[in-house]
Coordinates of C-alpha atoms and ligand atoms in Angstrom, one line a residue:
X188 CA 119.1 94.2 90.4
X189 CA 116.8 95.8 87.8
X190 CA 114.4 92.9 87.2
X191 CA 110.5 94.0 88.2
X192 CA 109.9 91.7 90.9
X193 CA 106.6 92.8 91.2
X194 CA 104.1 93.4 88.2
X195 CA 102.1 96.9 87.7
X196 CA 98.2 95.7 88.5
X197 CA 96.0 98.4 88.5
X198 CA 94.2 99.0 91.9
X199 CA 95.4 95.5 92.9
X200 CA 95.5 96.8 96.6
X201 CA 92.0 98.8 96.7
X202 CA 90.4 95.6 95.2
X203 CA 91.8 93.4 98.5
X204 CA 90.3 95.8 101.0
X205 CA 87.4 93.6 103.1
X206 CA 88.2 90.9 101.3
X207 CA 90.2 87.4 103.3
X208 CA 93.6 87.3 102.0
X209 CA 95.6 84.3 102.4
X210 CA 98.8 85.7 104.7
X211 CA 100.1 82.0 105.4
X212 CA 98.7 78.8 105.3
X213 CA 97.4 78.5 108.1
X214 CA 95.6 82.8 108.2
X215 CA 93.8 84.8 106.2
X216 CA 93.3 88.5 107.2
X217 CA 91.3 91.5 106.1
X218 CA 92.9 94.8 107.4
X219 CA 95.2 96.6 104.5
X220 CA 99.1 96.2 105.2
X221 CA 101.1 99.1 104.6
X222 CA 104.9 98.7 104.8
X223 CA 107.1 102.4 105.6
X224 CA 110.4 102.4 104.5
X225 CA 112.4 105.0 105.4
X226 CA 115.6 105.4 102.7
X227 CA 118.1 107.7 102.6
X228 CA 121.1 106.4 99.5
X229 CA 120.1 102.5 99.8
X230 CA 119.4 102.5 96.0
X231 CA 122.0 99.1 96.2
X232 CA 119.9 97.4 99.1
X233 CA 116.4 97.6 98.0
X234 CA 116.5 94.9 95.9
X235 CA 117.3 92.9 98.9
X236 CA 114.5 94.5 100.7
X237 CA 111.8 94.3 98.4
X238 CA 112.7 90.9 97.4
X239 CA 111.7 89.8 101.0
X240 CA 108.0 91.5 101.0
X241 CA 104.6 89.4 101.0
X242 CA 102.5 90.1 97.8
X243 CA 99.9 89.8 99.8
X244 CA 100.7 93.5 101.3
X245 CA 98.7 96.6 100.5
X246 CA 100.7 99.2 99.7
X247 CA 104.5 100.5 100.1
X248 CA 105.2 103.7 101.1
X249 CA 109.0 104.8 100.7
X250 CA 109.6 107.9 102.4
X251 CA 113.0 109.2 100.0
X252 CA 115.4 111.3 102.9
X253 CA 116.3 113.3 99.5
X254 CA 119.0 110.6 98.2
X255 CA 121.8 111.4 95.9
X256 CA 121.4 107.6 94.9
X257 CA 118.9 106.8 91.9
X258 CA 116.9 105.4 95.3
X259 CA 113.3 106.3 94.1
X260 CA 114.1 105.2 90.5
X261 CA 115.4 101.8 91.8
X262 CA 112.0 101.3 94.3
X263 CA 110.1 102.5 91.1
X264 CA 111.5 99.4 89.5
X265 CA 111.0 97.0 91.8
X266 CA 107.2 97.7 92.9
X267 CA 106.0 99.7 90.2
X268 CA 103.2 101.0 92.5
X269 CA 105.2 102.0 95.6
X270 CA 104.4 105.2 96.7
X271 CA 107.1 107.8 97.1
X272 CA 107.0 110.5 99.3
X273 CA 109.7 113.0 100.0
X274 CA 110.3 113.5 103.3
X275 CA 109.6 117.5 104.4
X276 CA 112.5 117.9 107.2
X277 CA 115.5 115.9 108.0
X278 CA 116.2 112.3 110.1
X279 CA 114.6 108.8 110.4
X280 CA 111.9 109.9 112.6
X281 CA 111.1 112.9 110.3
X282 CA 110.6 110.1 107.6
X283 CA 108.4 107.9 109.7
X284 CA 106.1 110.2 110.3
X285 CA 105.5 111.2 106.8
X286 CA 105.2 108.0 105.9
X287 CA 102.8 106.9 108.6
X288 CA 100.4 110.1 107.2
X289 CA 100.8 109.0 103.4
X290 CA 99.8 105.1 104.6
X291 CA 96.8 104.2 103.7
X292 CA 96.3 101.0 105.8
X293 CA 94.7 99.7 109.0
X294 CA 98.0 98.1 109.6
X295 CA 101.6 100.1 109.4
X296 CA 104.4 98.0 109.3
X297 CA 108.2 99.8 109.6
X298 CA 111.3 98.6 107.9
X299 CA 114.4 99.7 107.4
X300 CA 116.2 99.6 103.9
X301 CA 119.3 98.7 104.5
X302 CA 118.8 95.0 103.9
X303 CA 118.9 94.0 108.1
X304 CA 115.0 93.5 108.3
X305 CA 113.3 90.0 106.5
X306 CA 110.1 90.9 105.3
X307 CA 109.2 87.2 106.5
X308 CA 108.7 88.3 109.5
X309 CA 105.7 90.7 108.1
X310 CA 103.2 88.2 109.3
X311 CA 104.2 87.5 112.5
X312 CA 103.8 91.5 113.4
X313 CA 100.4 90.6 111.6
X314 CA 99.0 87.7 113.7
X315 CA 99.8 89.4 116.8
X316 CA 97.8 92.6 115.9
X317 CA 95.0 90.6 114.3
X318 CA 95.3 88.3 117.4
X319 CA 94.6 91.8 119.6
X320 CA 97.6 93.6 120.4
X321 CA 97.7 97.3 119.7
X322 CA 101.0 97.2 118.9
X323 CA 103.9 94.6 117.7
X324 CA 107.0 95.4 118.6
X325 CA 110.4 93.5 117.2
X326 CA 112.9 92.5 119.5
X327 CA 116.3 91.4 118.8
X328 CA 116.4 89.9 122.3
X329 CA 113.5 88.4 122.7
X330 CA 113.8 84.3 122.7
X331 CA 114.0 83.6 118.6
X332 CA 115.3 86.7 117.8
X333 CA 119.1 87.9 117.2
X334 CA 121.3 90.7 115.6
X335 CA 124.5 90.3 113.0
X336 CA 125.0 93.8 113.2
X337 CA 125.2 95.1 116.9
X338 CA 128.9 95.7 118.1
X339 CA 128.8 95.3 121.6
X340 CA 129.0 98.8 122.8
X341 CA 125.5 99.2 121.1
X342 CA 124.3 96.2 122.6
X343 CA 125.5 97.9 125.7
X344 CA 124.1 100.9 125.2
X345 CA 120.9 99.5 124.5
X346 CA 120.5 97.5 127.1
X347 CA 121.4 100.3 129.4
X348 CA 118.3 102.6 127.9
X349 CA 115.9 99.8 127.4
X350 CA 116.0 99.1 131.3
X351 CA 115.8 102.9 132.3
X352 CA 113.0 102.8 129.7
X353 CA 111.4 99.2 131.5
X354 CA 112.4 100.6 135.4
X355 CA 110.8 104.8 134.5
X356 CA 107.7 103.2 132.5
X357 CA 106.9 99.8 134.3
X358 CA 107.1 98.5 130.5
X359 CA 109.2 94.8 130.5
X360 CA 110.7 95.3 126.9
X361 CA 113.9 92.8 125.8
X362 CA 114.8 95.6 123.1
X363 CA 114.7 99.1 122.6
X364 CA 116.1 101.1 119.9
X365 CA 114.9 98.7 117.0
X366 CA 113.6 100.3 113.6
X367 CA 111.2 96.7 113.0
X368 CA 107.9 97.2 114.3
X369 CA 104.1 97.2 113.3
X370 CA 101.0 98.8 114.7
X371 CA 96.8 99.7 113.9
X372 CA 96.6 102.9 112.5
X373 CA 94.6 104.2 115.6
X374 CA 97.8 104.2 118.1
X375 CA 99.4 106.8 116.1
X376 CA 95.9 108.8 117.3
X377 CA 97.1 108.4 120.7
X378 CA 101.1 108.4 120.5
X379 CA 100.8 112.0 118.7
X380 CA 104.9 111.5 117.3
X381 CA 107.1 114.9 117.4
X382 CA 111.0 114.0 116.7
X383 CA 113.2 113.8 114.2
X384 CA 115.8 111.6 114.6
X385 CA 117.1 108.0 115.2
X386 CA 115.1 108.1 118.9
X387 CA 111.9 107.7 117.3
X388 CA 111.4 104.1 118.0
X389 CA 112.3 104.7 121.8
X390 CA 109.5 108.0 121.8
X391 CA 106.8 105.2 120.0
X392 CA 108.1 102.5 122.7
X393 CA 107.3 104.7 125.3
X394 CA 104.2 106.6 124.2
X395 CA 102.8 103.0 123.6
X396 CA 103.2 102.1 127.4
X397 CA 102.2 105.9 128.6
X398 CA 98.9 105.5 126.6
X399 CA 97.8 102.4 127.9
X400 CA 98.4 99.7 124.7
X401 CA 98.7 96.5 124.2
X402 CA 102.1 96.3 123.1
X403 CA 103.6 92.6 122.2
X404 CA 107.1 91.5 121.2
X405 CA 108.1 89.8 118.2
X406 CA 111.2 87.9 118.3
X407 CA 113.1 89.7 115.0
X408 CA 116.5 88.8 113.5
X409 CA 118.6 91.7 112.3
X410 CA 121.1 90.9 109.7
X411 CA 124.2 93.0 108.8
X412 CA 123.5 96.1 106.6
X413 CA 124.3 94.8 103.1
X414 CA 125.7 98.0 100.9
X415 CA 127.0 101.5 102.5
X416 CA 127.4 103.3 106.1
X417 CA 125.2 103.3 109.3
X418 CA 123.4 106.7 109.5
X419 CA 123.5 106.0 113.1
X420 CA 126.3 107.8 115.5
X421 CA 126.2 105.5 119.0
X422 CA 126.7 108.4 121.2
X423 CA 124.9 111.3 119.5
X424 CA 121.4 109.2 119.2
X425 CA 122.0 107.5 122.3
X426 CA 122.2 110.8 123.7
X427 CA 119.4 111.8 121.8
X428 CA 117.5 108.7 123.2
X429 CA 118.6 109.3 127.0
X430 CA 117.0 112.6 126.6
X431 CA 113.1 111.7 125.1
X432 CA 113.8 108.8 128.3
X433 CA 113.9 111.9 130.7
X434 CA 111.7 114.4 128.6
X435 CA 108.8 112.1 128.7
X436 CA 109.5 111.0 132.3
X437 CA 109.1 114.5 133.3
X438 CA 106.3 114.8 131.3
X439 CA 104.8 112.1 132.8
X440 CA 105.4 113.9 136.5
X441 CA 104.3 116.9 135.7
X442 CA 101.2 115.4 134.4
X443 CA 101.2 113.8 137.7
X444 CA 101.3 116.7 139.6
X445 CA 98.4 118.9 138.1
X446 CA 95.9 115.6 138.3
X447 CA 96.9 113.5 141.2
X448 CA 93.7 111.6 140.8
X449 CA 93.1 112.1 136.4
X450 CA 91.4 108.9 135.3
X451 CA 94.3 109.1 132.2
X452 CA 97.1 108.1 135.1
X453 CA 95.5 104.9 135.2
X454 CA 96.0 103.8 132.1
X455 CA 100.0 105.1 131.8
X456 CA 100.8 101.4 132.9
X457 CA 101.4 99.9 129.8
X458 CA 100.9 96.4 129.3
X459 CA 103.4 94.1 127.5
X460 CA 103.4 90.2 127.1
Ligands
GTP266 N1 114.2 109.0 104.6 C1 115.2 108.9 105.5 N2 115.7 107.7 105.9 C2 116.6 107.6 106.8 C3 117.2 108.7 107.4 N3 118.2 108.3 108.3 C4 118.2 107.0 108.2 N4 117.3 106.6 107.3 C5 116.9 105.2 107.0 O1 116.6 104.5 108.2 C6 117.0 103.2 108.1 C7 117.9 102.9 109.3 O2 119.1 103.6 109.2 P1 120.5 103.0 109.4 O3 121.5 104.0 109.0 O4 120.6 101.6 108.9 O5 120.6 103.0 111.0 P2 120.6 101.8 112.0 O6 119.8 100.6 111.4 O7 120.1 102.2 113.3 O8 122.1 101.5 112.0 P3 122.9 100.2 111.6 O9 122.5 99.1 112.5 O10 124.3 100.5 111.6 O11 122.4 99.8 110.2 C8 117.7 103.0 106.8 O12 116.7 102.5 105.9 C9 118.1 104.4 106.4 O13 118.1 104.6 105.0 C10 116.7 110.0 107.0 O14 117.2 111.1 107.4 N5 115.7 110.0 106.1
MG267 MG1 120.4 99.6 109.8

């Protein structure tokens, strides 16, 4: 658990931007990869989670949701150059968002700490936005994907949300509240986040398809949570969730109402493959 499994090089990630680095063997890509990770006490997990990132990546960017766990001191270990940032408010969405503005990347990647996301996957989020989507987006659902950790009342829940999201939007998403995504810096330019909590994924999922993007799914398998509690409460986020669903459907009305003919309306259909 306290074995460096990454060594300290001095400006390593700097020296790869513009440069072709080997991402499989069949790609090479250019763009800087950041990889977010939100942690709030998984001090016992990162091992697992670090263990699973490419060395090809750029940078890490932990965003600490002030742990009483020796969290940062355990990430310190591991990837000697991650960069910590202490989250300013409170909640996973709060934490995303820091870390998206301490990235330094073209490309942001988001995953969990908790041991349920493979950094595998990494480059499959990274061939579809070198391939030109605006945005990949992990799907549990999606044909190639699964979940070990959904009971079924979340899987429920989910589904319920992700087709009021799919029927409000005219997005045709398999998946909805998952924290495994990846996206070019610019879309954060024109999603403009604001929330705090565990709907932040839905808010991006939407904002995405509102905005015009190219969103594409990634099939994602999401393994059990290794050490420790959820954070998650089913009914108080998915509450939370149902309401940025309305929220931004009104929005999207009222919007509609002041500029019946605005040039923005016609790009608010989203496009997803
Ligand atoms: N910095 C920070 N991280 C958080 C906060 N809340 C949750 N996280 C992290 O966000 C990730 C997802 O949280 P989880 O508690 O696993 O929630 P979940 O994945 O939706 O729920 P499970 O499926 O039960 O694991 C984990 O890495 C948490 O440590 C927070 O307030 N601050
Ligand atoms: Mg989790």
């Amino acid at each position: 658990m306290s074995s460096v499994l990454r060594p300290a090089v001095a400006d390593e990630g700097l020296s790869t931007v513009g440069k072709y680095r080997p991402v499989s063997s069949h790609m090479a890509i250019t763009p800087p990869v950041s990889v977010v990770i939100p942690a709030m006490n998984e001090a016992e997990n990162l091992p697992y989670v670090f263990k699973t990132l490419p060395d090809w990546i750029h940078e890490v960017v932990l965003v600490d949701g002030n742990s009483t766990d020796n969290t940062v001191e355990v990430a310190r270990e591991l990837w000697p150059e991650v960069k910590v940032v202490r989250q300013r408010g409170k909640g996973k969405g709060d934490a995303l968002i820091t870390g998206f503005e301490a990235a330094t990347g073209d490309i942001i990647v988001m995953v969990d700490a908790d041991g349920s996301a493979d950094g595998q996957e990494i480059v499959s989020y990274v061939s579809a936005l070198v391939s030109g989507a605006d945005f990949a987006k992990g799907s549990r659902f999606a044909n190639g994907g699964g979940t070990d950790d959904m009971t079924p009342i979340r899987k429920l829940g989910n589904w319920a949300l992700c087709t009021a999201v799919n029927r409000k939007f005219g997005a045709r998403y398999t998946d909805l509240c998952y924290g495994y995504n990846a996206f070019w810096r610019h879309c954060l330019d024109k999603i403009d986040l604001d929330c705090t909590g565990f709907e932040v994924e839905t808010l991006m999922n939407i904002r995405v398809v509102k905005a015009g993007l190219k969103v594409q799914e990634i099939p994602s398998h999401e393994y059990l949570r290794i050490h420790g509690t959820s954070n998650l409460r089913a009914v108080r986020d998915g509450l939370r969730v149902l309401k940025v669903i309305l929220k931004e459907r009104s929005n999207r009305r009222a919007l509609r109402r002041r500029a019946p003919h605005s040039p923005m309306l016609d790009s608010v259909r989203g496009e997803v493959s």
